[in-house]
Structure formats: structure tokens, C-alpha cells
Amino acid sequence: MAKIPKAPTLDDIDPRNSKVLMRIDINSPIEPETGRILDTTRFESHVKTIKELAIERNNALVLMSHQGRPGSTDFVLLNNHSRILSEYLGIEVKYIDDIIGPAARETIASLDNGEILLLDNTRLLSEETIEMVPEKHATSIFVRRLSEHFDYYVNDAFATAHRSQPSIVGFPLVLPSSMGRLMEKEVNALSKVFNPEVEPKIFVLGGAKVHDTLRIIEHIVANKVADRILTTGLVAFLFMVSKGIDIGKQQKALLEKKGILPLVPRARRLLLKGAPVETPIDFKVEIPDGSVEIRALGSLDGPAKDIGPQTITMYSEFFQEARIIVMRGPAGVIEDERFKEGTILLVEKALSSGAFTIFGGGHFNAVFKELNNEELVNRVGHLSTGGGALLLFLAGEPLPALEALNMSARKFLGW
Ligand code: 3PG
């Protein structure tokens, strides 16, 4: 069973009228031509912790985040980010185009309680792009330069919790530290997945990241986390081939092109061990004239781009027995109007089932809007902000951010 290190919350360190450094993750998709930030979900997700620290607890709050990776078009400065954050908070978030230089340190030193400052993109610092153990990062120039200005460090960046970089794992070793409210919410909701008392658990796994998804399946099968794994998308085709089901020429060519066929022996091993993996029984197939036909197994001669109605019925019946449903990745090519129905209906059925629902992946926001049913959307148990971090968490691999916070608690809080 996955071991989740216990990490302190804001209630454990109780920072008030102090100087607090907080790691957030407002790394967002950026339109390359204009630099426009295309999705502000992550900004909104940090509002609760920022308000609590700056307004309710009257701290001088300094925020740091990365954006993109050096060399990519979304690797930009954070001036626009501070503007959007200010809009969400309804109070000014100052911005400085510096991180550890004299300008940043002077501004930090003169920041009053209740004020908020956003430093620049942490990945401008080369140290931030290296993965090392917390002990090493605790002695980095980044951590040494900034930590002397602060009383506390808070990590609210669940989406970056899988990185062992100084802004994530270095500060907890030199400052009393805790999770922010978003990190706490993510960890609490996702921990339910590993609670053996809440059963049955159904995982619905789709999308294009087959290698990662197979790793999750291997883990949840080894630890008997899931009672059923309902597959869609490319991962479904992988398991269908492994079961000896004919997936049609196009699907086979796609698996070959994407380097997925070598995974068949691993998938077969899981099935031989009795892994409870279900695969679709019909699909929506694109016909050369642009129309769409429902095809059953054995007649998949064309690109199968969504699950069909019988699969939706079968999977929805499984939902009736679930107490937890974890859904990750779309069931079809949802960018295309003709192939988004499978994903939308699965979400609708999961929300109607009464199970606690956990969703992973930014596309679910768009799917919730499509439902056009506020009452149903209110039943969403948890929508995770994590991409890679969520994958690692579900795969049972340790998250460096939580481990560093646990080390911090042992050092500063006497845990
Ligand atoms: C993400 O979007 O998954 C996080 O912000 C982490 O980004 P990274 O994969 O560039 O570290």
C-alpha cells in the first residue's frame, strides 16, 4: 500500500503577523503568438490559502512559481500572472522581475504585513532545474539567499509536488513549514483512494499517456487498490490486444506508431494475474465521408474515436456498485464534437452514482461545463490540479514535496 508521509498543515505552524514564503503552481498554458494565459484554473485554486495567510493571518506573503521550462514557448516572466492573481484576489499582488537578487531581497525586506509579492519565474535560476535530495537543495544559493528573510515556508503547489527542486524541497529543511490549503485538500481527497475501508473503488483510465497509465494500473493491481479498472482510449486498445480481441487495422497501426505494442507482454502479465481490467465492447468509428457509425467488436474497420453506447451502459452499471470512482483522461477524441459524448456521459453517470468522485486532468473543467447541470457538478468530489504529480501519487510513488515537509516537521515541530 502506498505510504503517504504525514505533512503539517497551517494549523500546525500557525503563522501570524510574520513573513511567509509560499510556493504555488500557476504554471499555465500560454498562447505562443500573444503570450496570453489560456487557462486560469490554477490561479483560482490558490486563492483560499493566499487570503488566509495575507488577510486573515496578516502575514507579509511572498509567492513563487515556475512557468514552463527553459527553451519552451511558455517559459515567460510572471508579470501577467501577478495581474491575474490580483484580479482573483481583489487585492494587489506586487510583482518583481527578480528572485534572489538585491532588488527582490530589498522588496521582501520592506514588505508590510497583509501585502503580497510575486517573485519571478523560479526556473530562471539554474538551481531550480536540477533534481536533487532536500539536504542538497537546502544548501543551494537560492535557499540560502531567500530563507534568511522568512519565518515560515508554505507549499501549496500540489501540481509540482513530484519535483525535487529547491523551491519545493530545499526550504522545508531550513524553515518551519507546512502544506497550504490546496495541497492539504488534494492530499486528503486523494488519500481516500488508498483507504481500504472505502470500497469498492473503480478506476476509469483513458487518454493518450499509455506508458504512465500502465504504470498506475500495475501499482493499483499489485496493491489491490481497485476493484475494477475500466479502460478507454489507447490504453483500452492495449488491453484488448492483450486479451486477443481484434481492434482493427487503424488501431493496431496507431499502437505501433506510438510505440505501445511492446507494452503488450506487461499488460498480458497483469491479466494473467487476474487484474480486473474491463475493455469497451463497442466504439464510434469515423467513416471516410465524415459520418460516424457505431461498431461492435469484430467490425472495427476505421478509426475508433470514442466509446459506443453499449460500453457506456456497461461501465455505468459498474458505477452503481462503487463508493469511489477515480477518472483520469478522456474516453475519446473530445476536441472533436463528434467524439466527446462518451466522456461526457461517463462523467454524468459517475456523478449520478452517489460514489465519491475524483477527476484528474484539465479537460474535465470543459466537460463539467458541457453537462450544463449545476446540481450534478456540485457533486464533484475532487478535481485535482495535478498532472505528473497526480500520476505519481496514484502510482504509489513518493512525492518529494510531502517527504520534505515531513522532514521539516521532525526538525522544527518535534514530530
Ligand atoms: C505541471 O503542469 O504538471 C506542473 O506545473 C509541473 O510542471 P513540470 O512538468 O514542467 O515540472
CSV table of C-alpha atoms and ligand atoms in Angstrom, one decimal:
chain,number,residue,atom,x,y,z
A,1,MET,CA,0.0,0.0,0.0
A,2,ALA,CA,1.2,3.5,-0.8
A,3,LYS,CA,2.7,5.3,2.1
A,4,ILE,CA,1.8,8.9,2.2
A,5,PRO,CA,4.1,10.9,4.5
A,6,LYS,CA,2.2,12.9,7.1
A,7,ALA,CA,2.8,16.6,6.5
A,8,PRO,CA,1.9,19.6,8.7
A,9,THR,CA,-1.0,22.0,7.9
A,10,LEU,CA,-1.2,25.7,8.5
A,11,ASP,CA,-2.9,24.9,11.8
A,12,ASP,CA,0.3,23.1,13.0
A,13,ILE,CA,2.7,26.0,12.3
A,14,ASP,CA,0.1,28.8,12.8
A,15,PRO,CA,1.9,31.7,11.0
A,16,ARG,CA,0.6,35.2,12.1
A,17,ASN,CA,2.0,38.7,11.6
A,18,SER,CA,5.1,37.1,10.1
A,19,LYS,CA,7.0,36.8,6.8
A,20,VAL,CA,5.9,33.8,4.8
A,21,LEU,CA,7.3,32.4,1.6
A,22,MET,CA,4.9,30.3,-0.3
A,23,ARG,CA,5.4,28.0,-3.3
A,24,ILE,CA,2.4,28.0,-5.6
A,25,ASP,CA,1.9,26.4,-9.1
A,26,ILE,CA,0.4,28.9,-11.5
A,27,ASN,CA,2.2,27.2,-14.5
A,28,SER,CA,-0.5,27.6,-17.2
A,29,PRO,CA,-0.9,27.1,-20.9
A,30,ILE,CA,0.2,30.2,-22.8
A,31,GLU,CA,-0.7,31.2,-26.4
A,32,PRO,CA,2.7,31.3,-28.1
A,33,GLU,CA,1.9,34.2,-30.5
A,34,THR,CA,0.4,36.6,-27.9
A,35,GLY,CA,1.7,35.4,-24.6
A,36,ARG,CA,-1.9,35.2,-23.4
A,37,ILE,CA,-2.6,32.9,-20.4
A,38,LEU,CA,-5.3,30.5,-21.8
A,39,ASP,CA,-6.5,28.8,-18.6
A,40,THR,CA,-6.6,30.4,-15.1
A,41,THR,CA,-7.8,27.4,-13.1
A,42,ARG,CA,-4.6,27.1,-11.1
A,43,PHE,CA,-4.7,30.8,-10.1
A,44,GLU,CA,-8.2,30.3,-8.6
A,45,SER,CA,-7.1,27.2,-6.8
A,46,HIS,CA,-4.6,29.1,-4.6
A,47,VAL,CA,-7.0,32.0,-3.6
A,48,LYS,CA,-8.1,30.3,-0.3
A,49,THR,CA,-4.6,29.9,1.0
A,50,ILE,CA,-3.3,33.3,-0.1
A,51,LYS,CA,-6.3,35.0,1.5
A,52,GLU,CA,-5.9,33.1,4.7
A,53,LEU,CA,-2.2,33.9,5.0
A,54,ALA,CA,-2.2,37.5,3.9
A,55,ILE,CA,-5.6,38.8,5.1
A,56,GLU,CA,-6.9,36.6,7.9
A,57,ARG,CA,-3.5,35.9,9.5
A,58,ASN,CA,-1.9,39.3,8.5
A,59,ASN,CA,1.4,37.9,7.1
A,60,ALA,CA,3.7,39.6,4.6
A,61,LEU,CA,3.3,37.0,1.9
A,62,VAL,CA,5.9,36.3,-0.9
A,63,LEU,CA,4.8,33.9,-3.6
A,64,MET,CA,7.0,31.9,-6.0
A,65,SER,CA,6.1,29.7,-9.0
A,66,HIS,CA,7.6,28.3,-12.1
A,67,GLN,CA,6.1,28.8,-15.6
A,68,GLY,CA,7.1,26.5,-18.5
A,69,ARG,CA,10.6,25.1,-18.9
A,70,PRO,CA,13.6,26.9,-20.2
A,71,GLY,CA,13.6,26.7,-24.0
A,72,SER,CA,9.9,26.3,-24.4
A,73,THR,CA,7.5,28.9,-25.7
A,74,ASP,CA,5.6,29.0,-22.4
A,75,PHE,CA,8.7,29.9,-20.5
A,76,VAL,CA,7.8,33.5,-19.7
A,77,LEU,CA,8.2,36.1,-16.9
A,78,LEU,CA,5.4,36.3,-14.4
A,79,ASN,CA,4.2,39.9,-14.8
A,80,ASN,CA,0.9,38.8,-16.4
A,81,HIS,CA,0.5,36.2,-13.7
A,82,SER,CA,0.6,38.8,-10.9
A,83,ARG,CA,-2.2,40.8,-12.7
A,84,ILE,CA,-4.5,37.7,-13.0
A,85,LEU,CA,-3.8,36.8,-9.4
A,86,SER,CA,-4.7,40.3,-8.3
A,87,GLU,CA,-8.0,40.1,-10.2
A,88,TYR,CA,-8.9,36.8,-8.5
A,89,LEU,CA,-7.9,38.1,-5.0
A,90,GLY,CA,-9.4,41.6,-5.3
A,91,ILE,CA,-6.2,43.0,-3.8
A,92,GLU,CA,-2.9,44.0,-5.3
A,93,VAL,CA,-0.2,41.4,-5.9
A,94,LYS,CA,3.0,43.2,-6.4
A,95,TYR,CA,5.5,41.7,-8.9
A,96,ILE,CA,9.2,42.0,-9.2
A,97,ASP,CA,11.3,40.7,-12.1
A,98,ASP,CA,13.9,39.2,-9.8
A,99,ILE,CA,14.1,36.2,-7.4
A,100,ILE,CA,17.2,36.2,-5.3
A,101,GLY,CA,19.0,39.4,-6.4
A,102,PRO,CA,19.3,42.6,-4.3
A,103,ALA,CA,16.1,44.1,-5.8
A,104,ALA,CA,14.0,41.1,-4.7
A,105,ARG,CA,15.6,41.0,-1.3
A,106,GLU,CA,15.1,44.7,-0.7
A,107,THR,CA,11.4,44.5,-1.7
A,108,ILE,CA,10.9,41.4,0.5
A,109,ALA,CA,12.5,43.2,3.4
A,110,SER,CA,10.2,46.2,3.1
A,111,LEU,CA,7.0,44.2,2.5
A,112,ASP,CA,4.4,45.0,5.2
A,113,ASN,CA,2.1,42.6,6.8
A,114,GLY,CA,-1.0,42.0,4.7
A,115,GLU,CA,0.9,42.7,1.5
A,116,ILE,CA,1.6,40.1,-1.3
A,117,LEU,CA,4.6,40.0,-3.6
A,118,LEU,CA,5.1,37.6,-6.5
A,119,LEU,CA,8.7,36.8,-7.4
A,120,ASP,CA,9.7,36.0,-11.0
A,121,ASN,CA,9.7,32.6,-12.7
A,122,THR,CA,11.7,30.3,-10.4
A,123,ARG,CA,13.1,28.4,-13.4
A,124,LEU,CA,15.2,31.5,-14.4
A,125,LEU,CA,17.5,30.1,-11.7
A,126,SER,CA,19.6,27.1,-12.9
A,127,GLU,CA,19.5,25.5,-9.4
A,128,GLU,CA,15.7,25.2,-9.8
A,129,THR,CA,16.0,23.0,-12.9
A,130,ILE,CA,18.1,20.3,-11.1
A,131,GLU,CA,16.5,17.4,-9.2
A,132,MET,CA,18.5,16.6,-6.0
A,133,VAL,CA,17.7,15.5,-2.5
A,134,PRO,CA,16.4,18.0,0.0
A,135,GLU,CA,19.6,18.1,2.0
A,136,LYS,CA,21.5,19.3,-1.1
A,137,HIS,CA,18.9,21.8,-2.1
A,138,ALA,CA,18.8,23.2,1.4
A,139,THR,CA,22.3,24.5,0.9
A,140,SER,CA,21.6,26.0,-2.6
A,141,ILE,CA,22.2,29.7,-3.2
A,142,PHE,CA,18.5,30.0,-3.9
A,143,VAL,CA,17.5,28.7,-0.5
A,144,ARG,CA,20.3,30.4,1.4
A,145,ARG,CA,19.7,33.8,-0.2
A,146,LEU,CA,15.9,33.8,0.5
A,147,SER,CA,15.4,31.9,3.6
A,148,GLU,CA,17.0,34.4,5.9
A,149,HIS,CA,14.2,36.8,5.1
A,150,PHE,CA,11.4,34.5,6.2
A,151,ASP,CA,9.9,33.0,9.3
A,152,TYR,CA,7.9,30.2,7.6
A,153,TYR,CA,7.7,28.3,4.3
A,154,VAL,CA,4.3,27.0,2.9
A,155,ASN,CA,3.9,24.7,0.0
A,156,ASP,CA,0.6,24.9,-1.9
A,157,ALA,CA,1.9,23.6,-5.2
A,158,PHE,CA,0.5,20.1,-5.4
A,159,ALA,CA,1.0,20.1,-9.2
A,160,THR,CA,4.7,20.4,-8.7
A,161,ALA,CA,4.9,18.0,-5.7
A,162,HIS,CA,6.7,15.4,-7.8
A,163,ARG,CA,9.7,17.6,-8.4
A,164,SER,CA,12.7,17.5,-6.0
A,165,GLN,CA,13.8,21.1,-6.7
A,166,PRO,CA,14.9,23.8,-4.3
A,167,SER,CA,11.7,25.8,-4.2
A,168,ILE,CA,9.9,22.6,-3.3
A,169,VAL,CA,12.2,20.6,-1.1
A,170,GLY,CA,15.0,23.0,0.0
A,171,PHE,CA,13.2,25.5,2.1
A,172,PRO,CA,11.4,23.0,4.4
A,173,LEU,CA,14.7,21.9,5.8
A,174,VAL,CA,15.6,25.4,6.9
A,175,LEU,CA,12.3,27.0,7.9
A,176,PRO,CA,9.2,25.7,9.9
A,177,SER,CA,7.0,24.6,7.0
A,178,SER,CA,3.5,23.3,6.1
A,179,MET,CA,1.2,22.5,3.3
A,180,GLY,CA,-1.2,25.2,2.1
A,181,ARG,CA,-4.9,24.6,2.0
A,182,LEU,CA,-4.9,23.4,-1.7
A,183,MET,CA,-2.1,20.9,-1.0
A,184,GLU,CA,-4.0,19.7,2.1
A,185,LYS,CA,-7.2,19.3,0.1
A,186,GLU,CA,-5.5,17.4,-2.7
A,187,VAL,CA,-3.7,15.1,-0.3
A,188,ASN,CA,-6.9,14.4,1.8
A,189,ALA,CA,-9.1,13.7,-1.2
A,190,LEU,CA,-6.5,11.6,-3.0
A,191,SER,CA,-5.7,9.6,0.2
A,192,LYS,CA,-9.2,8.2,0.1
A,193,VAL,CA,-8.0,6.2,-2.9
A,194,PHE,CA,-5.7,4.2,-0.6
A,195,ASN,CA,-8.2,3.8,2.2
A,196,PRO,CA,-9.0,0.1,2.3
A,197,GLU,CA,-12.2,0.8,4.3
A,198,VAL,CA,-13.9,2.7,1.5
A,199,GLU,CA,-14.7,0.1,-1.2
A,200,PRO,CA,-15.4,-0.8,-4.0
A,201,LYS,CA,-13.2,1.5,-5.9
A,202,ILE,CA,-13.4,1.9,-9.7
A,203,PHE,CA,-10.8,3.5,-11.8
A,204,VAL,CA,-11.7,4.8,-15.3
A,205,LEU,CA,-8.5,5.3,-17.1
A,206,GLY,CA,-8.2,6.7,-20.6
A,207,GLY,CA,-6.3,9.4,-22.5
A,208,ALA,CA,-3.2,9.2,-24.5
A,209,LYS,CA,-0.5,8.7,-21.9
A,210,VAL,CA,-0.4,4.9,-22.1
A,211,HIS,CA,3.0,4.3,-20.6
A,212,ASP,CA,2.1,6.3,-17.4
A,213,THR,CA,-1.4,4.7,-17.2
A,214,LEU,CA,0.1,1.2,-17.4
A,215,ARG,CA,2.4,2.1,-14.5
A,216,ILE,CA,-0.7,3.2,-12.5
A,217,ILE,CA,-2.5,0.0,-13.3
A,218,GLU,CA,0.5,-2.2,-12.3
A,219,HIS,CA,0.6,-0.4,-9.0
A,220,ILE,CA,-3.1,-0.5,-8.2
A,221,VAL,CA,-3.3,-4.2,-9.2
A,222,ALA,CA,-0.2,-5.1,-7.1
A,223,ASN,CA,-1.7,-3.3,-4.1
A,224,LYS,CA,-5.3,-4.4,-4.8
A,225,VAL,CA,-6.4,-0.7,-4.7
A,226,ALA,CA,-9.0,-1.0,-7.5
A,227,ASP,CA,-11.9,-3.4,-7.6
A,228,ARG,CA,-12.4,-2.6,-11.3
A,229,ILE,CA,-10.4,-0.8,-13.9
A,230,LEU,CA,-12.5,0.4,-16.8
A,231,THR,CA,-10.3,1.3,-19.7
A,232,THR,CA,-10.9,3.7,-22.6
A,233,GLY,CA,-8.8,5.4,-25.3
A,234,LEU,CA,-5.4,4.0,-26.3
A,235,VAL,CA,-5.0,2.1,-23.0
A,236,ALA,CA,-8.2,0.1,-23.8
A,237,PHE,CA,-6.7,-0.9,-27.2
A,238,LEU,CA,-3.6,-2.1,-25.5
A,239,PHE,CA,-5.6,-4.4,-23.2
A,240,MET,CA,-7.8,-5.5,-26.0
A,241,VAL,CA,-4.8,-6.7,-28.0
A,242,SER,CA,-3.5,-8.4,-24.8
A,243,LYS,CA,-6.8,-10.2,-24.5
A,244,GLY,CA,-6.6,-11.3,-28.1
A,245,ILE,CA,-9.5,-9.0,-29.3
A,246,ASP,CA,-9.3,-7.7,-32.9
A,247,ILE,CA,-9.0,-3.9,-32.7
A,248,GLY,CA,-8.9,-3.3,-36.5
A,249,LYS,CA,-6.1,-2.2,-38.8
A,250,GLN,CA,-6.2,1.5,-37.9
A,251,GLN,CA,-6.0,1.0,-34.1
A,252,LYS,CA,-3.2,-1.5,-34.5
A,253,ALA,CA,-1.2,0.9,-36.7
A,254,LEU,CA,-1.7,3.6,-34.1
A,255,LEU,CA,-0.4,1.5,-31.3
A,256,GLU,CA,2.6,0.6,-33.4
A,257,LYS,CA,3.3,4.2,-34.4
A,258,LYS,CA,3.1,5.3,-30.7
A,259,GLY,CA,5.4,2.6,-29.5
A,260,ILE,CA,2.7,1.0,-27.4
A,261,LEU,CA,2.8,-2.6,-28.8
A,262,PRO,CA,5.9,-3.5,-26.8
A,263,LEU,CA,3.8,-3.0,-23.7
A,264,VAL,CA,1.5,-5.9,-24.6
A,265,PRO,CA,3.5,-8.5,-22.5
A,266,ARG,CA,3.3,-6.3,-19.4
A,267,ALA,CA,-0.5,-5.9,-19.9
A,268,ARG,CA,-0.8,-9.6,-20.5
A,269,ARG,CA,1.0,-10.4,-17.3
A,270,LEU,CA,-1.5,-8.2,-15.4
A,271,LEU,CA,-4.4,-10.0,-17.0
A,272,LEU,CA,-2.9,-13.4,-16.2
A,273,LYS,CA,-2.6,-12.4,-12.6
A,274,GLY,CA,-6.4,-11.7,-12.6
A,275,ALA,CA,-6.2,-7.9,-12.9
A,276,PRO,CA,-9.9,-6.6,-13.0
A,277,VAL,CA,-9.4,-4.7,-16.3
A,278,GLU,CA,-12.5,-4.2,-18.4
A,279,THR,CA,-12.4,-3.1,-22.1
A,280,PRO,CA,-15.0,-1.5,-24.3
A,281,ILE,CA,-17.5,-3.6,-26.3
A,282,ASP,CA,-18.3,-1.0,-29.0
A,283,PHE,CA,-17.0,2.2,-30.5
A,284,LYS,CA,-17.8,5.2,-32.5
A,285,VAL,CA,-15.9,4.9,-35.8
A,286,GLU,CA,-15.2,7.7,-38.3
A,287,ILE,CA,-16.3,6.8,-41.8
A,288,PRO,CA,-14.3,8.3,-44.8
A,289,ASP,CA,-17.3,10.6,-45.8
A,290,GLY,CA,-17.0,12.3,-42.3
A,291,SER,CA,-20.0,10.5,-40.8
A,292,VAL,CA,-19.9,8.4,-37.6
A,293,GLU,CA,-21.0,4.8,-37.1
A,294,ILE,CA,-21.3,2.6,-34.0
A,295,ARG,CA,-19.4,-0.5,-34.5
A,296,ALA,CA,-19.2,-3.7,-32.3
A,297,LEU,CA,-16.1,-5.7,-31.8
A,298,GLY,CA,-15.0,-7.6,-34.8
A,299,SER,CA,-16.0,-4.8,-37.2
A,300,LEU,CA,-13.7,-2.0,-36.2
A,301,ASP,CA,-12.6,-1.2,-39.8
A,302,GLY,CA,-11.9,2.5,-39.4
A,303,PRO,CA,-10.6,4.9,-36.7
A,304,ALA,CA,-12.4,4.2,-33.5
A,305,LYS,CA,-12.5,7.6,-31.7
A,306,ASP,CA,-15.0,7.2,-28.9
A,307,ILE,CA,-16.6,4.5,-26.9
A,308,GLY,CA,-20.1,3.4,-28.0
A,309,PRO,CA,-23.5,3.3,-26.2
A,310,GLN,CA,-23.2,-0.3,-25.0
A,311,THR,CA,-19.9,0.3,-23.4
A,312,ILE,CA,-21.3,3.4,-21.6
A,313,THR,CA,-24.2,1.3,-20.3
A,314,MET,CA,-21.9,-1.5,-19.2
A,315,TYR,CA,-19.5,0.9,-17.4
A,316,SER,CA,-22.4,2.9,-15.8
A,317,GLU,CA,-23.7,-0.4,-14.3
A,318,PHE,CA,-20.3,-0.9,-12.7
A,319,PHE,CA,-20.6,2.6,-11.2
A,320,GLN,CA,-23.7,1.6,-9.3
A,321,GLU,CA,-21.6,-0.6,-7.1
A,322,ALA,CA,-18.8,1.9,-6.5
A,323,ARG,CA,-18.1,4.0,-3.4
A,324,ILE,CA,-15.1,5.8,-5.1
A,325,ILE,CA,-14.7,6.5,-8.7
A,326,VAL,CA,-11.3,7.8,-10.0
A,327,MET,CA,-11.5,9.1,-13.5
A,328,ARG,CA,-8.4,10.1,-15.5
A,329,GLY,CA,-8.1,11.0,-19.2
A,330,PRO,CA,-10.8,11.4,-21.8
A,331,ALA,CA,-12.6,8.3,-23.3
A,332,GLY,CA,-12.4,9.7,-26.8
A,333,VAL,CA,-11.1,12.5,-29.0
A,334,ILE,CA,-13.0,15.1,-27.1
A,335,GLU,CA,-11.6,18.0,-29.2
A,336,ASP,CA,-13.9,16.8,-32.0
A,337,GLU,CA,-17.6,17.5,-31.3
A,338,ARG,CA,-18.5,14.1,-32.8
A,339,PHE,CA,-16.4,12.1,-30.3
A,340,LYS,CA,-16.9,13.8,-27.0
A,341,GLU,CA,-20.2,12.2,-26.0
A,342,GLY,CA,-18.6,9.1,-24.4
A,343,THR,CA,-16.5,11.2,-21.9
A,344,ILE,CA,-19.5,13.4,-21.1
A,345,LEU,CA,-21.9,10.6,-20.4
A,346,LEU,CA,-19.4,8.7,-18.3
A,347,VAL,CA,-18.8,11.8,-16.2
A,348,GLU,CA,-22.6,12.3,-15.9
A,349,LYS,CA,-23.2,8.7,-14.8
A,350,ALA,CA,-20.3,8.8,-12.4
A,351,LEU,CA,-21.7,11.9,-10.7
A,352,SER,CA,-25.2,10.5,-10.6
A,353,SER,CA,-24.0,7.2,-9.0
A,354,GLY,CA,-23.6,8.5,-5.4
A,355,ALA,CA,-19.9,7.5,-5.2
A,356,PHE,CA,-17.2,9.9,-4.2
A,357,THR,CA,-15.7,11.1,-7.5
A,358,ILE,CA,-12.1,12.1,-8.2
A,359,PHE,CA,-11.1,13.6,-11.5
A,360,GLY,CA,-7.7,14.2,-12.9
A,361,GLY,CA,-6.9,16.3,-16.0
A,362,GLY,CA,-7.6,19.9,-17.0
A,363,HIS,CA,-10.1,18.8,-19.7
A,364,PHE,CA,-12.7,17.8,-17.1
A,365,ASN,CA,-13.4,21.5,-16.5
A,366,ALA,CA,-14.7,21.8,-20.1
A,367,VAL,CA,-16.7,18.5,-19.6
A,368,PHE,CA,-18.4,19.8,-16.5
A,369,LYS,CA,-19.4,22.9,-18.4
A,370,GLU,CA,-20.9,20.7,-21.1
A,371,LEU,CA,-23.1,19.0,-18.6
A,372,ASN,CA,-24.9,22.2,-18.0
A,373,ASN,CA,-26.2,20.9,-14.7
A,374,GLU,CA,-25.1,22.8,-11.7
A,375,GLU,CA,-26.6,20.3,-9.2
A,376,LEU,CA,-24.6,17.5,-10.8
A,377,VAL,CA,-21.4,19.5,-11.0
A,378,ASN,CA,-21.8,20.3,-7.3
A,379,ARG,CA,-21.4,16.6,-6.6
A,380,VAL,CA,-17.8,16.5,-8.0
A,381,GLY,CA,-15.8,15.1,-5.1
A,382,HIS,CA,-12.4,16.4,-6.2
A,383,LEU,CA,-10.9,17.8,-9.3
A,384,SER,CA,-7.1,17.5,-9.0
A,385,THR,CA,-4.8,20.3,-10.2
A,386,GLY,CA,-2.0,17.8,-10.7
A,387,GLY,CA,-0.8,16.3,-13.9
A,388,GLY,CA,2.5,14.5,-13.3
A,389,ALA,CA,2.1,14.8,-9.6
A,390,LEU,CA,-1.3,13.1,-9.7
A,391,LEU,CA,0.1,10.3,-11.8
A,392,LEU,CA,2.9,9.6,-9.4
A,393,PHE,CA,0.6,9.8,-6.4
A,394,LEU,CA,-1.8,7.3,-7.9
A,395,ALA,CA,1.1,5.1,-9.0
A,396,GLY,CA,2.1,5.0,-5.3
A,397,GLU,CA,5.4,6.7,-5.8
A,398,PRO,CA,6.6,9.1,-3.2
A,399,LEU,CA,6.1,12.8,-3.6
A,400,PRO,CA,9.3,14.7,-2.7
A,401,ALA,CA,7.2,17.8,-1.6
A,402,LEU,CA,5.4,15.8,1.1
A,403,GLU,CA,8.5,14.0,2.2
A,404,ALA,CA,10.4,17.3,2.7
A,405,LEU,CA,7.5,18.7,4.7
A,406,ASN,CA,7.6,15.6,6.9
A,407,MET,CA,11.3,16.1,7.4
A,408,SER,CA,10.7,19.7,8.3
A,409,ALA,CA,8.1,18.7,10.9
A,410,ARG,CA,10.5,16.3,12.5
A,411,LYS,CA,13.1,19.1,12.7
A,412,PHE,CA,11.0,22.1,13.7
A,413,LEU,CA,7.8,20.7,15.2
A,414,GLY,CA,9.3,17.8,17.2
A,415,TRP,CA,7.2,15.2,15.3
B,1,3PG,C1,2.6,20.6,-14.3
B,1,3PG,O1,2.0,21.4,-15.1
B,1,3PG,O2,2.4,19.4,-14.4
B,1,3PG,C2,3.4,21.2,-13.2
B,1,3PG,O3,3.3,22.6,-13.2
B,1,3PG,C3,4.8,20.7,-13.3
B,1,3PG,O4,5.4,21.2,-14.4
B,1,3PG,P1,6.7,20.4,-15.0
B,1,3PG,O5,6.3,19.1,-15.5
B,1,3PG,O6,7.3,21.4,-16.0
B,1,3PG,O7,7.7,20.3,-13.8
